[in-house]
mmCIF file of C-alpha atoms in Angstrom:
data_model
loop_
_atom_site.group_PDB
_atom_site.id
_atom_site.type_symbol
_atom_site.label_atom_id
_atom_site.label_comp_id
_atom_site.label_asym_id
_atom_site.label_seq_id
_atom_site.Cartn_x
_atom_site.Cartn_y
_atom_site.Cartn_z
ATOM 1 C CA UNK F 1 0.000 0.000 0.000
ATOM 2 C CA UNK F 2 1.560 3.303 -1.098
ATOM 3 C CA UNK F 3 0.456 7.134 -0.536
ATOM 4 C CA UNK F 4 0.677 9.182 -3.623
ATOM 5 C CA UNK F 5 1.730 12.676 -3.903
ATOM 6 C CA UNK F 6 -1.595 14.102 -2.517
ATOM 7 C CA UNK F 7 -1.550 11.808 0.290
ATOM 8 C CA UNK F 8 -3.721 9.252 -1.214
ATOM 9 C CA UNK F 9 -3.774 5.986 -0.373
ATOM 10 C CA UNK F 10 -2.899 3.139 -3.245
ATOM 11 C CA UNK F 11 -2.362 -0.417 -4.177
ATOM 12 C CA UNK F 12 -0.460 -2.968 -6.151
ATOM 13 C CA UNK F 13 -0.956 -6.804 -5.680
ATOM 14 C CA UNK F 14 1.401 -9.833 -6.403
ATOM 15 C CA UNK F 15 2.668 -12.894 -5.130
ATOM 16 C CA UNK F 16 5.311 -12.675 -2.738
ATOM 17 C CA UNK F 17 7.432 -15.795 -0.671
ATOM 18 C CA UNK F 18 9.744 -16.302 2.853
ATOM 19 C CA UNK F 19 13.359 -16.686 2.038
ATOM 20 C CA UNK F 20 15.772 -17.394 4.795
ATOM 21 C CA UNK F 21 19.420 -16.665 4.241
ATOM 22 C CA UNK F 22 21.986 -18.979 5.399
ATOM 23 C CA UNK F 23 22.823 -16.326 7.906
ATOM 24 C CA UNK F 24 19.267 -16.654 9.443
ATOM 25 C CA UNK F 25 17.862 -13.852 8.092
ATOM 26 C CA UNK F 26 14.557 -13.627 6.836
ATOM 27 C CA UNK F 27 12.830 -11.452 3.649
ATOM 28 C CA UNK F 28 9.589 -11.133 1.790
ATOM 29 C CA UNK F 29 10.383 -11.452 -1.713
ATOM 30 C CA UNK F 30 8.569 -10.041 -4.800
ATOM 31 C CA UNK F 31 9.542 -8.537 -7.601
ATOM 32 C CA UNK F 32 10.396 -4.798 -7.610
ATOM 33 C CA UNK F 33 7.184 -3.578 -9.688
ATOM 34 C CA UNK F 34 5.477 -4.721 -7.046
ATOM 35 C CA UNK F 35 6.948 -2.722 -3.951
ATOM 36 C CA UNK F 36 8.487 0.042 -5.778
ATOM 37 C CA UNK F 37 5.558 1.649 -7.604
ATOM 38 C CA UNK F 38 7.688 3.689 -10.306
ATOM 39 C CA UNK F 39 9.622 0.707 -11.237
ATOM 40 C CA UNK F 40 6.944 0.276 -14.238
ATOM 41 C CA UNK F 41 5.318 4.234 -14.262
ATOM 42 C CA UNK F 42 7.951 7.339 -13.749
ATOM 43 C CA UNK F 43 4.872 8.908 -13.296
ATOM 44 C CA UNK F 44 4.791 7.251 -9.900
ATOM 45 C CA UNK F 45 8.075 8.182 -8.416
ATOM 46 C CA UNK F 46 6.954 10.384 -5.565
ATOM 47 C CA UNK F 47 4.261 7.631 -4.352
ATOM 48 C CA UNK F 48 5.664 6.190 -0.694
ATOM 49 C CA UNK F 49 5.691 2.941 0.284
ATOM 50 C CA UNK F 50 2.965 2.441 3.568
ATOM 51 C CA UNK F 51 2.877 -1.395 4.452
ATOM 52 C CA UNK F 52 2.746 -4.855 2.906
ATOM 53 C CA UNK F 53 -0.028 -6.814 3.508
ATOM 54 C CA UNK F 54 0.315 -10.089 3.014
ATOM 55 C CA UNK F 55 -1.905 -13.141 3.414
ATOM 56 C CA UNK F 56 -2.633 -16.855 1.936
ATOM 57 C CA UNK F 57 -3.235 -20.341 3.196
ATOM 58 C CA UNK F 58 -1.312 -22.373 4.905
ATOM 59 C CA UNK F 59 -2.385 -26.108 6.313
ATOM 60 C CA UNK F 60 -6.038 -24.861 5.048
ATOM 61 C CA UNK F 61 -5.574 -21.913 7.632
ATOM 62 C CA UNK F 62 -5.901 -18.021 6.522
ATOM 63 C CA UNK F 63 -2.825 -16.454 7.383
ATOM 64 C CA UNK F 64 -2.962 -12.565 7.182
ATOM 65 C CA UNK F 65 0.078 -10.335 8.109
ATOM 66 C CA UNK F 66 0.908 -6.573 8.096
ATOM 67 C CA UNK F 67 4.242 -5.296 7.368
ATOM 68 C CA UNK F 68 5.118 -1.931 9.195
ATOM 69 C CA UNK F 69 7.859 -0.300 7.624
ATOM 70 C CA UNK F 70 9.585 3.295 9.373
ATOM 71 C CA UNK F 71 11.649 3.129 7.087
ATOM 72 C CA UNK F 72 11.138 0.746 4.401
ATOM 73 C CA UNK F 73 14.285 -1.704 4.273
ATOM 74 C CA UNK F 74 14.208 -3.025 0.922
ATOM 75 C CA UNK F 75 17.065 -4.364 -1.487
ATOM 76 C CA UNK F 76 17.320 -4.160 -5.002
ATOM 77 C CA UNK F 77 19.318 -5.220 -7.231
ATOM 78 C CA UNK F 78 22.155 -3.077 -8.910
ATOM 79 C CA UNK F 79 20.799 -4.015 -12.649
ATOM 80 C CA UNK F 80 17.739 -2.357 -12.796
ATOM 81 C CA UNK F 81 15.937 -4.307 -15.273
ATOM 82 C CA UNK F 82 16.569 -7.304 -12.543
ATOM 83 C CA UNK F 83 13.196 -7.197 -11.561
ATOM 84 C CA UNK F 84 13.171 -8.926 -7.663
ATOM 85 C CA UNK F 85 13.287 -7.057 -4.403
ATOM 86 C CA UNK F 86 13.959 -8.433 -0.748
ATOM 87 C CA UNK F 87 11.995 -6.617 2.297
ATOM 88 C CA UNK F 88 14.378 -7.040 5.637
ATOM 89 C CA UNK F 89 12.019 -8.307 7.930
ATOM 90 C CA UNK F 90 14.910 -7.967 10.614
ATOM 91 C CA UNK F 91 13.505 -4.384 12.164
ATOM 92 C CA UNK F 92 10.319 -4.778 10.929
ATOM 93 C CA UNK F 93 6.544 -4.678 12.896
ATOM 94 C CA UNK F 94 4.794 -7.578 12.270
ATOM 95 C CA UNK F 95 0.393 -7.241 12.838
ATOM 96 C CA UNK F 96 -0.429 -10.977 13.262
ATOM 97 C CA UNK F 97 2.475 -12.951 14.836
ATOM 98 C CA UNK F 98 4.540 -15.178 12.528
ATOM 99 C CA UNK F 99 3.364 -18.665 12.873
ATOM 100 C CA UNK F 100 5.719 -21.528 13.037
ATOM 101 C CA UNK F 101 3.399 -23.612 10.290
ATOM 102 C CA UNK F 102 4.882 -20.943 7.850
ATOM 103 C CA UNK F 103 8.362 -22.444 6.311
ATOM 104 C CA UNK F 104 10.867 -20.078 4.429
ATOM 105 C CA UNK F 105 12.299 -21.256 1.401
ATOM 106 C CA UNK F 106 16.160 -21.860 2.350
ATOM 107 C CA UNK F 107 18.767 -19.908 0.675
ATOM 108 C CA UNK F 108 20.682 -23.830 -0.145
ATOM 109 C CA UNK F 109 17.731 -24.399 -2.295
ATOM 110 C CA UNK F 110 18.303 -21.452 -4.588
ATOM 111 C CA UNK F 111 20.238 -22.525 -7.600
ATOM 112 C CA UNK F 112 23.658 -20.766 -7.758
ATOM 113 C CA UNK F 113 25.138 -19.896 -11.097
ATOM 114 C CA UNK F 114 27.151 -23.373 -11.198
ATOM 115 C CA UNK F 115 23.296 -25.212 -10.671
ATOM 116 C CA UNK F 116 22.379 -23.652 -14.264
ATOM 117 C CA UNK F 117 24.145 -26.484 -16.034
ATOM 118 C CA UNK F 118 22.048 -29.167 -15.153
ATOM 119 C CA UNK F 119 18.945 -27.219 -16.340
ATOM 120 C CA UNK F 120 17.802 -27.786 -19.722
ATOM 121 C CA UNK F 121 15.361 -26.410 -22.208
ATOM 122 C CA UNK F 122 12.099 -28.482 -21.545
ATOM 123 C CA UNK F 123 12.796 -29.150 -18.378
ATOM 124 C CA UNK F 124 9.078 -29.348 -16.165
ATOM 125 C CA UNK F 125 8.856 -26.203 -13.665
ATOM 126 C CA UNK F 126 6.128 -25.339 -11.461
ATOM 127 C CA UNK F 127 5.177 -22.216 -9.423
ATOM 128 C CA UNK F 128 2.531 -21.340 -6.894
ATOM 129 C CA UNK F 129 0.485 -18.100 -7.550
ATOM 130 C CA UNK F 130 -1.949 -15.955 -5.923
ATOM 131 C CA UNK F 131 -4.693 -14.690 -8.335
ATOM 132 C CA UNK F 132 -7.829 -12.984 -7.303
ATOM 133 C CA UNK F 133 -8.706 -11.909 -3.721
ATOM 134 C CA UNK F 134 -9.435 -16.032 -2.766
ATOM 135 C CA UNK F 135 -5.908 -16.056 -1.217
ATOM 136 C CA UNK F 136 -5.706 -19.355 -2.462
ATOM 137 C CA UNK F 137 -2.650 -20.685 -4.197
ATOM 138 C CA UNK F 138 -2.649 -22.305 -7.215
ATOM 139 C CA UNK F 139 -0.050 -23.987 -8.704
ATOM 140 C CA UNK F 140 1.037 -23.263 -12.203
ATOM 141 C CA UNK F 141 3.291 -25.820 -14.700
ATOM 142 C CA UNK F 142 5.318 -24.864 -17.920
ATOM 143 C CA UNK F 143 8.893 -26.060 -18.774
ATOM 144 C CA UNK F 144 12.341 -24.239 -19.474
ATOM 145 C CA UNK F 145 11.822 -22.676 -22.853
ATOM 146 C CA UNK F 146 15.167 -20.823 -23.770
ATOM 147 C CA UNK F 147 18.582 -21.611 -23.226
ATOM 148 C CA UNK F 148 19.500 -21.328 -19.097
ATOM 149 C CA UNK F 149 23.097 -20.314 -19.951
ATOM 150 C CA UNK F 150 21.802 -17.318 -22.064
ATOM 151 C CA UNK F 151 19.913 -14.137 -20.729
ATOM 152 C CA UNK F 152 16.865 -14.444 -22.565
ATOM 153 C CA UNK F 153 16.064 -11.261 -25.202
ATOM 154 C CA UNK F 154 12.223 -11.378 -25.915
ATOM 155 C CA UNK F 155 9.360 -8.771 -27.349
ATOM 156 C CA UNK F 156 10.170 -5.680 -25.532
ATOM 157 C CA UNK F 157 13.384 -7.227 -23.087
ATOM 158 C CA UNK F 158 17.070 -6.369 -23.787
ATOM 159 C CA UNK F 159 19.535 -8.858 -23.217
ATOM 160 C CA UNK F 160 21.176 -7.261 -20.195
ATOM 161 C CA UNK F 161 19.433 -8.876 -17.260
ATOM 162 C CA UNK F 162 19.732 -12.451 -15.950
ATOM 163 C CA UNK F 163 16.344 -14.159 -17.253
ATOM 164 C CA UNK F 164 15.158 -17.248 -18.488
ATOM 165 C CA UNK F 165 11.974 -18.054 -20.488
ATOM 166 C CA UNK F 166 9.531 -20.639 -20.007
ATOM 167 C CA UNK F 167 6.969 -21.951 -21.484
ATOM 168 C CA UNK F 168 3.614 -21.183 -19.227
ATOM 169 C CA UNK F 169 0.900 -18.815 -18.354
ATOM 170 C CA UNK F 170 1.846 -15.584 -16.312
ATOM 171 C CA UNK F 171 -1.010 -12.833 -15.870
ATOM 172 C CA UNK F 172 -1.754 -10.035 -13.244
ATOM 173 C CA UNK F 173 -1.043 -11.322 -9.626
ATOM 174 C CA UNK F 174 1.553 -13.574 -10.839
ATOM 175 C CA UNK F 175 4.402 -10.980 -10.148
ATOM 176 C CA UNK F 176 6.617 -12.613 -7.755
ATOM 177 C CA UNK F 177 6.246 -16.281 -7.308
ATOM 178 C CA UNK F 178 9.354 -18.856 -7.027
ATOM 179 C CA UNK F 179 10.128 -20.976 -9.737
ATOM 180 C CA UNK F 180 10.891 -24.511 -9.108
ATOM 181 C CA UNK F 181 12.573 -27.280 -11.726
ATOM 182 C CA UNK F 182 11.050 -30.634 -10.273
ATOM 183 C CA UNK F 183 12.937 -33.916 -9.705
ATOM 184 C CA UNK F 184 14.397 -35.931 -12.435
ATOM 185 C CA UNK F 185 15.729 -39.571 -13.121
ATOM 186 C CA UNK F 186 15.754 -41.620 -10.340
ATOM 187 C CA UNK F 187 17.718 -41.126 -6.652
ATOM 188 C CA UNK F 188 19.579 -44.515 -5.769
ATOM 189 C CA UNK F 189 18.517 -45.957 -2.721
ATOM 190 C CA UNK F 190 18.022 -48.958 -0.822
ATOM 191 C CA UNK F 191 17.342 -51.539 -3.505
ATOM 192 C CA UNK F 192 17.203 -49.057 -6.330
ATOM 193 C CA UNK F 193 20.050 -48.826 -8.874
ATOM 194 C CA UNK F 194 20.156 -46.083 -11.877
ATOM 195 C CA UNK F 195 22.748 -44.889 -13.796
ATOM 196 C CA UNK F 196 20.992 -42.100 -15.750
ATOM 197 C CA UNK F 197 21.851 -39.467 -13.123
ATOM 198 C CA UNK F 198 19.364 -37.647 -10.340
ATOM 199 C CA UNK F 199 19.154 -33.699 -10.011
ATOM 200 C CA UNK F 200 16.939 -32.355 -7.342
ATOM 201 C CA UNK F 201 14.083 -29.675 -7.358
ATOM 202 C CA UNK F 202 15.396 -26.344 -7.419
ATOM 203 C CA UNK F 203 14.216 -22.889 -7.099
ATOM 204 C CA UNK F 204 15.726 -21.585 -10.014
ATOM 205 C CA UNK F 205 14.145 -18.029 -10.532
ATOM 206 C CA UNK F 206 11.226 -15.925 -9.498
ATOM 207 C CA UNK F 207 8.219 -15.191 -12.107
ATOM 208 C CA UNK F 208 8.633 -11.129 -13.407
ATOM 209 C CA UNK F 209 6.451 -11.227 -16.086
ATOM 210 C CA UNK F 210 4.913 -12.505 -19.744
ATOM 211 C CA UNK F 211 5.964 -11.794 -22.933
ATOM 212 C CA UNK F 212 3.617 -10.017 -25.557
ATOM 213 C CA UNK F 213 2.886 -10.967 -29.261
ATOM 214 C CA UNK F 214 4.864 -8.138 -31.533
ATOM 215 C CA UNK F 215 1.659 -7.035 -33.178
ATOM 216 C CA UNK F 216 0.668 -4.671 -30.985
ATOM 217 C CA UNK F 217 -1.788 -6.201 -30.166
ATOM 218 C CA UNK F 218 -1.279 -6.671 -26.205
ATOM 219 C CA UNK F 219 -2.084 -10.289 -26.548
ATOM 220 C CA UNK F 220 0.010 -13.027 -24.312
ATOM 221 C CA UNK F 221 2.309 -14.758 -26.583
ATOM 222 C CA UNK F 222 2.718 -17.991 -24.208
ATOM 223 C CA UNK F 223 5.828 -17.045 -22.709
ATOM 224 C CA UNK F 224 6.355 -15.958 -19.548
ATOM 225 C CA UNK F 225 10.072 -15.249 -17.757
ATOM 226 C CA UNK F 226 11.874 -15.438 -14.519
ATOM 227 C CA UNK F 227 14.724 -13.515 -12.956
ATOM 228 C CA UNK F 228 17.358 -16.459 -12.182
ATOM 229 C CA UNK F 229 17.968 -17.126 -8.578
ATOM 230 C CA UNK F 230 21.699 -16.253 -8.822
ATOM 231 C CA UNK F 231 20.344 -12.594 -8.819
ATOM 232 C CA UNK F 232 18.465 -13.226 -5.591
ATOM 233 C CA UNK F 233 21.646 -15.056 -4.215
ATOM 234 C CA UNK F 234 24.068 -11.855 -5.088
ATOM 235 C CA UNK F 235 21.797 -9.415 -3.565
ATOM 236 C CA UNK F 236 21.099 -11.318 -0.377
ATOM 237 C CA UNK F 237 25.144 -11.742 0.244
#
């Protein structure tokens, strides 16, 4: 919730996650359209960040929670076409106590630059959105759709910023949400043997967006992209 110039109060909505550092620490993270409101309208730049609230379901339980900020603590990255931001929940006033159900995503789960090679194009990804006021998460599939060593240059993207496509449905509330790579082959065990290798689930990115048809037109062109999770991992360090 922002106030505007005239001391109006405004909005902007998106999905958001916990992210625990190795240090401890714990953020909200979103991208940076969502809690910087000129990121994606100059015309916005002397609107003030209020408070986050944020809410969703956890063990079929409503969990609401308001972020005081005095001052905002909020990190961005240096590229600003990297579109994620971390709130510091270290000095912040939490309405609506944290409950222990909640469980950050760990910063070891992030994948790290070196993580990228074992990520291929069609690889299966999945990420859990918010969309509508239900505060009900859904979860989303698509796979890996351009090349994960390459910064992905798309309608209306330059080729400076650490993104990867992939091939699923983004739209408005979307903004935000980690981006997991699911299991694949098989993990040796007790009484299993396999020799085609195992790589395990990874957050890989977080969701920033969908890519438009060139026509003008507006229309989705059935990409969406991410912001790899190196970025998040260089900006939390």
């Amino acid at each position: 919730m922002y106030f505007d110039e005239y001391g109006n109060e405004k909005s902007a909505s998106g999905t958001a996650f916990f992210l625990r550092t190795s240090a401890g620490k714990l953020y909200l993270v979103s991208n940076r359209h969502v809690f910087d409101a000129s990121y994606s309208d100059p015309r916005k730049k002397n609107w003030a960040l209020r408070k986050v609230v944020a809410a969703g379901y956890c063990d079929g339980n409503l969990l609401p929670f308001d972020f005081s900020f005095s001052p905002p603590q909020i990190l961005f990255p240096k590229n600003e076409k990297e579109d994620v931001a971390a709130v510091d929940l270290s000095n912040v006033r939490i309405d609506g106590a944290l409950p222990g159900s909640v469980v950050p995503i760990e910063e070891s789960y992030l994948a790290a630059d070196a993580d990228f090679s074992e990520v291929d194009i069609s690889d299966i990804v999945a990420f859990p959105v918010y969309h509508g006021a239900s505060n009900q998460p859904v979860m989303r599939t698509g796979w890996v759709a351009s090349d994960p060593s390459q910064n992905f240059i798309g309608h209306g993207l330059s080729g400076d910023a650490r993104r990867i496509a992939i091939e699923g449905f983004s739209w408005g509330g979307y903004s935000g949400s980690p981006v997991f790579t699911l299991d694949r082959g098989l993990q040796s065990g007790a009484g299993i043997t396999y020799g085609g290798g195992f790589r395990g689930s990874k957050m890989i990115g977080v969701n920033a967006g969908h890519i438009k048809v060139a026509d003008g037109s507006g229309a989705h062109a059935g990409l969406s992209y991410l912001i790899k999770s190196s970025v998040l991992i260089e900006l939390l360090s």
